[in-house]
Amino acid sequence: MDALAAVDPQIAALIAQEDARQRATLRLIPSENYASAAVMAATGSSLTNKYSEGYAGRRYYQGQGLIDQVERLAIERACALFGAEHANVQPYSGSPANLAVYLGLLQPGDTILSLSLPHGGHLTHGWKVTISGRFFNVFQYGVRPDDHRIDMDEVARLARAHRPRLIVCGASAYPRIIDFAAFAEIAREVGALLLADIAHIAGLVAGGAHPSPVPVADVVTTTTHKTLRGPRGGMILCKAEHAKAIDGGVFPGLQGGPHNHTTAAIAVALHEAATPAFRAYAHQVVENARVLADRLASHGLDLVSGGTDNHLILLDVSKKGLSGKVVARALEGAGIVTNANSVPFDTRKPFDPSGVRLGTPAITSRGMGPDEMRRLADWMAGIIADPTDTALQARTCAEVEALCAHFPAPGL
Ligand code: DSN
């Protein structure tokens, strides 16, 4: 940072302030985490200087001896950790990973069946404003109105009616376990391929805290920076029979040179994720989410699906006459950082929805446990009871900062 401060003090100062913010606040956005110092070191390394179009042993430029070793290590570690037959570690992030799968396995106009965005799915699963929604014929399933669980009867009915080429499962805002085996059975029955997007839960899968789709899905995509705690990046795991199509979808289909510094940092994160300490972390993330959810519910707060099985909680604040944005802003005033989010069957607009999305991956990385979750829930309930009480927000913010001081943020 000294070199940065000497050259560009403005950016150095902004990064220092962001470091301080990440240290002093409770980061509950479920897709965020703290990458370790080792992951950060690999990310900020000389590998950022190298172009490497192609794959190990088949590159277009010279000077790849060491880069090939890095990429091979990342691939071997990904396959070992997840039990996959093939891995591609070059996608720049989760969205390009999904696009590369569509490009590799589908033709424009093919039919996709996926979870809709308002019910917890991801934009790149075929939402109409995205390239995935515009280039493919997309049908979407949702959750049941009564219990907010994915309606597997609806999935089967839509699959039989529309005979998709690809069924997509996986979510960005779904607090329950996804029944990958049931999806695979439906896909087999209708002759579809199955893609599981585990971006949110990859660390839980790696740590044995959520069932793995790898044995049953044709292809699995993930980001590497959420529960997996790596650098910002993406990864595709697949059966050997799809390896050529997937690799071609990534390069040359969608991307140019891979981000080698990111590949190295992914390798480091996979190495860390293979340790007993990471398994304990993954289980603690889920336990912390359960404790937080139970305590929030005990305060009379409305939880989508009534609770959680994973790292994520979706609060519906509409019955309190509030919007998600009002609550998220008030919580941020208290040093508790969340994001406003749509809830299933939301009647409000996506930019100002009825829900707030929370998750425990980042605060668990700091070593927080059930006692801190209960304290956090009590703070949140107080803030939500009156989001206009800025004096309470300021007092809570100081208490949050004092708590954070006891739990160092990894990597900073
Ligand atoms: N932006 C990610 C999330 O917050 O869940 C999904 O891409």
Coordinates of C-alpha atoms and ligand atoms in Angstrom, one line a residue:
M1 CA 0.0 0.0 0.0
D2 CA 3.0 2.3 0.5
A3 CA 3.8 2.1 -3.3
L4 CA 0.1 2.9 -4.1
A5 CA 0.0 5.8 -1.6
A6 CA 3.1 7.3 -3.2
V7 CA 1.7 7.2 -6.7
D8 CA -2.0 7.7 -6.2
P9 CA -2.8 9.0 -2.7
Q10 CA -6.5 9.6 -3.7
I11 CA -7.1 5.9 -4.5
A12 CA -4.9 4.8 -1.6
A13 CA -7.0 6.8 0.8
L14 CA -10.2 5.5 -0.6
I15 CA -9.0 1.9 -0.3
A16 CA -7.8 2.6 3.3
Q17 CA -11.3 4.0 4.1
E18 CA -13.0 0.9 2.6
D19 CA -10.7 -1.4 4.7
A20 CA -11.7 0.5 7.8
R21 CA -15.4 0.3 6.8
Q22 CA -15.1 -3.5 6.3
R23 CA -13.4 -3.8 9.7
A24 CA -15.8 -1.7 11.6
T25 CA -19.2 -2.9 10.3
L26 CA -21.1 -6.1 10.3
R27 CA -21.2 -7.3 6.7
L28 CA -24.3 -9.3 6.2
I29 CA -24.6 -9.3 2.4
P30 CA -24.8 -13.0 1.9
S31 CA -22.7 -13.0 -1.3
E32 CA -19.8 -11.2 0.4
N33 CA -16.9 -12.5 2.4
Y34 CA -13.3 -11.8 3.5
A35 CA -10.7 -13.4 1.3
S36 CA -7.6 -14.5 3.3
A37 CA -4.3 -12.7 3.2
A38 CA -2.9 -15.5 1.1
V39 CA -5.7 -15.2 -1.5
M40 CA -5.2 -11.4 -1.5
A41 CA -1.4 -11.9 -2.1
A42 CA -2.0 -14.2 -5.1
T43 CA -4.5 -11.7 -6.5
G44 CA -2.1 -8.8 -6.3
S45 CA 0.8 -10.8 -7.8
S46 CA 2.9 -10.6 -11.0
L47 CA 0.5 -13.0 -12.7
T48 CA -1.6 -10.1 -13.6
N49 CA 1.0 -9.2 -16.2
K50 CA 0.7 -12.3 -18.3
Y51 CA -1.6 -13.1 -21.3
S52 CA -2.4 -16.9 -21.7
E53 CA -5.2 -17.4 -24.2
G54 CA -5.8 -21.2 -24.5
Y55 CA -5.4 -24.0 -22.0
A56 CA -2.4 -25.5 -20.3
G57 CA -0.1 -27.1 -22.9
R58 CA -2.1 -25.4 -25.7
R59 CA -1.5 -21.6 -25.4
Y60 CA -1.2 -19.0 -28.1
Y61 CA 1.6 -17.1 -26.5
Q62 CA 5.0 -18.1 -25.2
G63 CA 6.2 -17.9 -21.6
Q64 CA 3.5 -20.1 -20.1
G65 CA 5.5 -22.8 -18.2
L66 CA 4.6 -21.4 -14.8
I67 CA 1.1 -20.2 -15.7
D68 CA 0.3 -23.7 -16.9
Q69 CA 1.4 -25.2 -13.6
V70 CA -0.8 -22.7 -11.7
E71 CA -3.8 -23.4 -13.8
R72 CA -3.3 -27.2 -13.6
L73 CA -3.1 -26.9 -9.8
A74 CA -6.3 -24.9 -9.7
I75 CA -8.0 -27.5 -11.9
E76 CA -6.7 -30.5 -9.9
R77 CA -7.8 -28.9 -6.6
A78 CA -11.2 -28.0 -7.9
C79 CA -11.8 -31.6 -9.1
A80 CA -10.5 -33.1 -5.9
L81 CA -12.5 -30.8 -3.6
F82 CA -15.8 -31.2 -5.4
G83 CA -15.3 -34.7 -6.8
A84 CA -15.7 -33.4 -10.3
E85 CA -14.6 -35.1 -13.5
H86 CA -13.5 -31.8 -15.2
A87 CA -13.0 -28.2 -14.2
N88 CA -12.6 -24.9 -16.0
V89 CA -11.2 -22.2 -13.8
Q90 CA -11.0 -19.4 -16.4
P91 CA -14.5 -17.7 -16.2
Y92 CA -14.2 -14.1 -15.1
S93 CA -17.1 -14.5 -12.7
G94 CA -20.4 -16.3 -12.3
S95 CA -22.3 -14.5 -15.1
P96 CA -19.7 -15.4 -17.7
A97 CA -19.5 -18.9 -16.4
N98 CA -23.3 -19.3 -17.0
L99 CA -23.1 -17.7 -20.4
A100 CA -20.2 -20.0 -21.4
V101 CA -22.3 -23.0 -20.4
Y102 CA -25.2 -21.8 -22.6
L103 CA -22.8 -21.1 -25.4
G104 CA -21.1 -24.5 -25.1
L105 CA -24.2 -26.7 -24.7
L106 CA -27.1 -24.8 -26.4
Q107 CA -28.1 -23.2 -29.7
P108 CA -29.7 -19.8 -29.8
G109 CA -33.5 -20.2 -29.3
D110 CA -33.1 -23.4 -27.3
T111 CA -35.5 -23.8 -24.3
I112 CA -34.3 -23.3 -20.7
L113 CA -36.3 -23.9 -17.6
S114 CA -35.1 -22.0 -14.5
L115 CA -36.0 -20.4 -11.2
S116 CA -37.4 -16.9 -11.7
L117 CA -35.5 -13.9 -10.4
P118 CA -38.3 -12.6 -8.1
H119 CA -38.5 -16.0 -6.5
G120 CA -34.7 -16.1 -5.8
G121 CA -33.1 -17.1 -9.1
H122 CA -30.3 -15.2 -10.8
L123 CA -30.4 -12.6 -13.7
T124 CA -28.3 -14.9 -15.9
H125 CA -30.8 -17.8 -15.5
G126 CA -32.9 -16.3 -18.3
W127 CA -34.4 -13.1 -16.9
K128 CA -35.8 -11.2 -19.7
V129 CA -33.6 -8.1 -19.7
T130 CA -30.4 -10.2 -19.9
I131 CA -28.7 -11.9 -22.9
S132 CA -29.8 -15.2 -21.4
G133 CA -33.4 -14.1 -21.6
R134 CA -33.1 -12.6 -25.1
F135 CA -31.2 -15.4 -26.9
F136 CA -33.1 -18.4 -25.4
N137 CA -36.7 -19.5 -25.0
V138 CA -37.0 -19.3 -21.2
F139 CA -39.7 -20.8 -19.0
Q140 CA -39.5 -20.2 -15.2
Y141 CA -40.7 -22.0 -12.1
G142 CA -41.1 -20.4 -8.7
V143 CA -41.7 -21.1 -5.0
R144 CA -45.0 -22.2 -3.5
P145 CA -47.0 -19.3 -2.0
D146 CA -47.6 -21.1 1.3
D147 CA -44.1 -22.2 2.4
H148 CA -41.8 -20.5 -0.1
R149 CA -40.1 -23.7 -1.1
I150 CA -39.3 -24.5 -4.7
D151 CA -42.4 -26.2 -6.2
M152 CA -41.0 -29.4 -7.6
D153 CA -44.4 -30.4 -9.0
E154 CA -44.4 -27.2 -11.0
V155 CA -40.8 -27.9 -12.2
A156 CA -41.9 -31.4 -13.4
R157 CA -45.1 -30.0 -15.0
L158 CA -43.2 -27.2 -16.9
A159 CA -40.4 -29.6 -17.9
R160 CA -42.9 -32.1 -19.4
A161 CA -44.8 -29.4 -21.1
H162 CA -41.9 -27.5 -22.6
R163 CA -39.2 -30.2 -23.0
P164 CA -36.3 -27.8 -22.2
R165 CA -32.8 -28.6 -23.5
L166 CA -31.4 -27.3 -20.1
I167 CA -32.9 -27.1 -16.6
V168 CA -31.1 -24.6 -14.3
C169 CA -31.3 -24.9 -10.5
G170 CA -29.5 -22.8 -8.0
A171 CA -30.3 -19.4 -6.6
S172 CA -29.2 -16.0 -5.2
A173 CA -31.9 -15.5 -2.7
Y174 CA -33.3 -18.9 -1.6
P175 CA -32.8 -19.8 2.1
R176 CA -33.5 -23.5 1.8
I177 CA -31.7 -26.7 0.7
I178 CA -32.0 -27.4 -3.1
D179 CA -33.0 -30.9 -3.9
F180 CA -30.5 -31.5 -6.7
A181 CA -31.4 -35.2 -7.0
A182 CA -35.0 -34.4 -7.6
F183 CA -34.0 -31.9 -10.3
A184 CA -31.7 -34.5 -11.9
E185 CA -34.6 -37.0 -12.0
I186 CA -36.9 -34.5 -13.8
A187 CA -34.1 -33.6 -16.2
R188 CA -33.4 -37.3 -17.0
E189 CA -37.2 -37.9 -17.6
V190 CA -37.5 -35.1 -20.2
G191 CA -34.1 -35.6 -21.8
A192 CA -32.7 -32.2 -20.5
L193 CA -29.2 -31.4 -19.3
L194 CA -29.0 -30.1 -15.7
L195 CA -27.0 -27.1 -14.7
A196 CA -26.6 -26.3 -11.0
D197 CA -25.4 -22.8 -10.2
I198 CA -24.0 -23.0 -6.7
A199 CA -22.4 -19.6 -6.6
H200 CA -23.9 -18.8 -3.2
I201 CA -23.4 -22.2 -1.5
A202 CA -20.1 -23.4 -3.1
G203 CA -18.3 -23.1 0.3
L204 CA -21.1 -24.9 2.1
V205 CA -20.9 -27.7 -0.5
A206 CA -17.1 -27.9 -0.3
G207 CA -17.4 -28.0 3.5
G208 CA -20.1 -30.7 3.6
A209 CA -22.7 -28.3 5.0
H210 CA -25.0 -28.6 1.9
P211 CA -25.6 -31.5 -0.4
S212 CA -23.5 -31.5 -3.5
P213 CA -25.0 -31.4 -7.0
V214 CA -21.7 -32.6 -8.6
P215 CA -22.7 -36.3 -8.7
V216 CA -26.1 -35.7 -10.3
A217 CA -25.7 -32.5 -12.5
D218 CA -24.2 -32.4 -15.9
V219 CA -22.6 -29.0 -15.2
V220 CA -22.1 -27.0 -12.1
T221 CA -21.1 -23.3 -12.1
T222 CA -20.0 -21.1 -9.3
T223 CA -18.4 -17.9 -8.3
T224 CA -15.3 -18.2 -6.2
H225 CA -15.6 -15.3 -3.9
K226 CA -18.8 -15.9 -1.8
T227 CA -18.9 -18.8 0.7
L228 CA -15.9 -20.3 -1.0
R229 CA -13.9 -17.3 0.2
G230 CA -11.6 -16.9 -2.9
P231 CA -10.9 -14.0 -5.2
R232 CA -13.6 -12.6 -7.5
G233 CA -13.8 -15.2 -10.2
G234 CA -15.8 -18.1 -11.6
M235 CA -15.5 -21.8 -12.2
I236 CA -17.3 -24.5 -14.1
L237 CA -17.3 -28.2 -13.1
C238 CA -18.7 -30.8 -15.4
K239 CA -18.9 -34.4 -16.5
A240 CA -16.0 -35.5 -18.8
E241 CA -18.4 -35.8 -21.7
H242 CA -19.1 -32.1 -21.7
A243 CA -15.5 -30.9 -21.1
K244 CA -14.7 -30.0 -24.7
A245 CA -18.0 -28.1 -25.2
I246 CA -17.5 -26.2 -21.9
D247 CA -13.9 -25.3 -22.5
G248 CA -14.8 -24.1 -26.0
G249 CA -17.7 -22.1 -24.5
V250 CA -15.3 -20.2 -22.2
F251 CA -12.4 -19.8 -24.7
P252 CA -12.6 -18.9 -27.5
G253 CA -16.4 -18.8 -27.3
L254 CA -16.8 -16.0 -24.7
Q255 CA -13.5 -14.8 -23.3
G256 CA -10.0 -13.9 -24.2
G257 CA -7.0 -14.3 -21.9
P258 CA -7.7 -15.8 -18.5
H259 CA -7.0 -13.6 -15.4
N260 CA -4.0 -15.6 -14.2
H261 CA -3.7 -13.8 -10.9
T262 CA -7.2 -14.8 -10.2
T263 CA -6.6 -18.4 -11.2
A264 CA -3.7 -18.5 -8.7
A265 CA -5.8 -17.0 -6.0
I266 CA -8.6 -19.6 -6.8
A267 CA -6.0 -22.3 -6.4
V268 CA -5.1 -20.9 -3.0
A269 CA -8.8 -20.6 -1.9
L270 CA -9.4 -24.3 -3.0
H271 CA -6.3 -25.3 -1.0
E272 CA -7.8 -23.5 2.1
A273 CA -11.2 -24.9 1.5
A274 CA -9.8 -28.5 1.6
T275 CA -8.8 -28.1 5.3
P276 CA -10.7 -29.3 8.4
A277 CA -10.8 -25.6 9.5
F278 CA -12.8 -24.7 6.4
R279 CA -15.3 -27.6 7.0
A280 CA -15.8 -26.2 10.5
Y281 CA -16.3 -22.8 9.0
A282 CA -19.0 -24.0 6.6
H283 CA -21.0 -25.7 9.3
Q284 CA -20.6 -22.6 11.6
V285 CA -22.0 -20.4 8.8
V286 CA -25.2 -22.5 8.7
E287 CA -25.5 -22.7 12.5
N288 CA -25.0 -19.0 12.8
A289 CA -27.7 -18.3 10.2
R290 CA -30.1 -20.7 12.0
V291 CA -29.5 -18.9 15.4
L292 CA -29.8 -15.5 13.8
A293 CA -33.1 -16.5 12.0
D294 CA -34.6 -18.0 15.2
R295 CA -33.8 -14.9 17.2
L296 CA -35.2 -12.5 14.5
A297 CA -38.4 -14.6 14.3
S298 CA -38.7 -14.4 18.1
H299 CA -38.8 -10.6 17.7
G300 CA -41.9 -11.1 15.4
L301 CA -40.0 -10.5 12.2
D302 CA -41.4 -12.2 9.1
L303 CA -38.8 -14.6 7.5
V304 CA -39.4 -15.9 3.9
S305 CA -40.0 -19.7 4.2
G306 CA -40.0 -19.3 8.0
G307 CA -36.3 -19.6 8.4
T308 CA -33.2 -21.0 6.8
D309 CA -31.2 -24.1 6.0
N310 CA -28.2 -22.4 4.6
H311 CA -26.2 -19.1 4.9
L312 CA -29.0 -16.8 3.9
I313 CA -32.1 -15.2 5.4
L314 CA -34.7 -13.2 3.6
L315 CA -36.8 -10.8 5.8
D316 CA -40.1 -9.6 4.5
V317 CA -40.7 -6.2 6.1
S318 CA -43.8 -5.3 4.2
K319 CA -46.3 -6.3 6.9
K320 CA -44.6 -3.7 9.1
G321 CA -45.5 -1.1 6.5
L322 CA -41.8 -0.7 5.5
S323 CA -39.8 -1.1 2.4
G324 CA -36.6 -3.1 2.2
K325 CA -34.7 0.0 1.2
V326 CA -35.8 2.0 4.2
V327 CA -34.8 -0.9 6.5
A328 CA -31.5 -1.5 4.7
R329 CA -30.6 2.2 5.0
A330 CA -31.5 2.3 8.7
L331 CA -29.5 -0.8 9.4
E332 CA -26.5 0.7 7.6
G333 CA -26.8 3.7 9.8
A334 CA -26.2 1.2 12.7
G335 CA -23.2 -0.4 11.0
I336 CA -25.2 -3.4 9.8
V337 CA -24.7 -3.8 6.1
T338 CA -27.4 -5.7 4.2
N339 CA -29.2 -5.4 0.8
A340 CA -32.8 -4.7 -0.1
N341 CA -34.2 -7.7 -2.0
S342 CA -37.4 -8.8 -3.6
V343 CA -39.4 -11.4 -1.8
P344 CA -41.5 -14.1 -3.6
F345 CA -44.8 -12.6 -4.9
D346 CA -43.5 -9.1 -4.1
T347 CA -45.9 -6.3 -5.0
R348 CA -43.2 -3.6 -4.9
K349 CA -40.7 -2.8 -7.6
P350 CA -37.3 -4.5 -7.7
F351 CA -35.4 -1.3 -7.0
D352 CA -37.5 -0.7 -3.9
P353 CA -38.7 -4.1 -2.8
S354 CA -40.3 -5.6 0.3
G355 CA -37.4 -7.6 1.6
V356 CA -33.9 -7.4 3.1
R357 CA -31.4 -10.2 2.4
L358 CA -28.9 -11.2 5.1
G359 CA -26.2 -13.8 5.3
T360 CA -23.6 -15.1 7.8
P361 CA -20.5 -16.0 5.6
A362 CA -18.5 -12.8 6.3
I363 CA -19.2 -12.4 10.0
T364 CA -18.5 -16.1 10.5
S365 CA -15.1 -15.6 8.8
R366 CA -14.4 -13.1 11.6
G367 CA -15.0 -15.9 14.2
M368 CA -18.4 -14.7 15.4
G369 CA -20.7 -17.3 16.8
P370 CA -24.2 -17.8 18.3
D371 CA -23.8 -15.2 21.1
E372 CA -23.0 -12.5 18.5
M373 CA -25.9 -13.7 16.3
R374 CA -28.4 -13.2 19.1
R375 CA -26.9 -9.8 19.9
L376 CA -27.1 -8.8 16.2
A377 CA -30.7 -10.0 16.0
D378 CA -31.6 -7.9 19.0
W379 CA -29.9 -4.8 17.5
M380 CA -31.7 -5.4 14.1
A381 CA -35.1 -5.8 15.7
G382 CA -34.6 -2.4 17.6
I383 CA -33.6 -0.6 14.4
I384 CA -36.5 -2.1 12.4
A385 CA -39.0 -1.2 15.1
D386 CA -38.3 2.5 14.2
P387 CA -36.1 3.1 11.2
T388 CA -36.4 6.9 11.7
D389 CA -34.6 6.7 15.1
T390 CA -31.2 8.0 14.0
A391 CA -30.1 8.4 17.6
L392 CA -30.6 4.7 18.2
Q393 CA -28.7 4.0 14.9
A394 CA -25.7 6.0 16.1
R395 CA -25.7 4.3 19.5
T396 CA -25.9 0.9 17.9
C397 CA -23.2 1.8 15.4
A398 CA -20.8 2.5 18.3
E399 CA -21.7 -0.9 19.9
V400 CA -21.2 -2.7 16.5
E401 CA -17.8 -1.1 16.1
A402 CA -16.8 -2.2 19.6
L403 CA -17.9 -5.8 18.9
C404 CA -16.1 -5.8 15.6
A405 CA -12.9 -4.7 17.3
H406 CA -12.9 -8.1 19.1
F407 CA -13.2 -10.1 15.8
P408 CA -10.4 -9.2 13.4
A409 CA -11.4 -9.3 9.7
P410 CA -9.2 -11.8 7.8
G411 CA -7.1 -10.5 5.0
L412 CA -7.2 -6.8 5.9
Ligands
DSN1 N1 -24.6 -10.3 -7.0 C1 -24.7 -11.6 -6.5 C2 -25.4 -11.7 -5.2 O1 -25.4 -10.7 -4.4 O2 -26.1 -12.6 -4.9 C3 -25.3 -12.5 -7.4 O3 -24.6 -12.4 -8.6

